[in-house]
Each structure stands twice: as C-alpha cells, then as structure tokens.
Coordinates of C-alpha atoms in Angstrom, one line a residue:
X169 CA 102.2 90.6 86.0
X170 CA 98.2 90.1 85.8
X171 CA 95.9 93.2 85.3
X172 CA 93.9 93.7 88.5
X173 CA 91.1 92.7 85.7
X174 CA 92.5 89.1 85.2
X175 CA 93.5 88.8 89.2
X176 CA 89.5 89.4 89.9
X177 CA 88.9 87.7 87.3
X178 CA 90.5 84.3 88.3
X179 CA 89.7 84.8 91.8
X180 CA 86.0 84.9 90.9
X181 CA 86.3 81.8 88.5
X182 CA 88.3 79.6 90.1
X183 CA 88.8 80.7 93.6
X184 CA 90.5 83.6 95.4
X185 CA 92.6 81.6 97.9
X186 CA 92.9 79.2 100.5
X187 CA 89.2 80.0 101.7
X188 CA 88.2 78.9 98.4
X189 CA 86.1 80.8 95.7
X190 CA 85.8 85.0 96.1
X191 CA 82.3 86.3 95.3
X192 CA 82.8 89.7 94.1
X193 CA 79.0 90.3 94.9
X194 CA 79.3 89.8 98.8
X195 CA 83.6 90.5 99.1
X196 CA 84.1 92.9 101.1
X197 CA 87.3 95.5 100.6
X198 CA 89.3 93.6 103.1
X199 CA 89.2 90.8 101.4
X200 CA 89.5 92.4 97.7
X201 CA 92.8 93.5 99.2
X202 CA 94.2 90.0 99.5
X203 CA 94.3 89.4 96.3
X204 CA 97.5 90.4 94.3
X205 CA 97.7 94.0 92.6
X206 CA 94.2 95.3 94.5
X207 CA 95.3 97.5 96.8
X208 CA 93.0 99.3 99.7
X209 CA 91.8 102.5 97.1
X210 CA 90.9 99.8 94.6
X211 CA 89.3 97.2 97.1
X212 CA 87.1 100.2 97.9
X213 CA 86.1 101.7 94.4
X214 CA 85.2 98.0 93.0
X215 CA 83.2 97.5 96.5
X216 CA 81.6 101.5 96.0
X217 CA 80.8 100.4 92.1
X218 CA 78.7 96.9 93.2
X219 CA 77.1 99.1 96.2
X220 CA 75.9 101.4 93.1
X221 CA 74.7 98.5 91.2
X222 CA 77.1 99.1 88.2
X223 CA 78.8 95.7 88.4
X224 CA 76.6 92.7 87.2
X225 CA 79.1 90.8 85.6
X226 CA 82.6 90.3 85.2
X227 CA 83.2 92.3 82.3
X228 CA 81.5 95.6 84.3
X229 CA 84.6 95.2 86.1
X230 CA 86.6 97.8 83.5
X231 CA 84.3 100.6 84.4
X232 CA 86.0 100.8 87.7
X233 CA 88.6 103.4 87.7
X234 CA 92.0 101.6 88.1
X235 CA 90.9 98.7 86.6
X236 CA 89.5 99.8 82.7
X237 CA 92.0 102.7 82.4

C-alpha cells in the first residue's frame, strides 16, 4: 500500500482522478478525502498546514503530522 505521501504525491503529478489533476494548493479537505489512505483528520491537517503557509512544495508534505511520521 502507497504512503499517504506517494498517494498525494501521484495525485498532484499525474492527476487525482476522474476530474483530472488535484491541486494541493486550492483542494479542499473533501476532496483530499477521495483520494486513497487520506482520511477526513488528514484531509484537514494537510488543508490547516497550506492555510499556514508551511506547504510550498511537495516534499513540505512530510511535515504534516500523519504523513512524515
């Protein structure tokens, strides 16, 4: 099974579904939760982390708790 890491990862790169491509800088939790092994407390921290600015790329990702641990 794909870390949630890799899952946002590929979503972000080559597309998060049938709607196509999944910006991680406009998603919102809803949709984070779509995507397999994010859950609704982990749609919200990665959502809480880009509202605080701490997620400029991909690899700021593993600061979020859940997803670096």
């Amino acid at each position: 099974r794909p870390s949630a890491l890799e899952v946002l990862r590929a979503a972000s790169e080559r597309g998060g579904g049938a709607a196509g491509k999944l910006s991680l800088s406009s998603a919102t939790a809803e949709q984070l939760e779509q995507l397999d092994g994010i859950g609704p407390t982990l749609a919200r921290r990665i959502v809480a982390a880009r509202d605080r600015g701490v997620l400029r790329s991909l690899d700021d990702l593993a600061q979020v708790e859940g997803i670096g641990d």
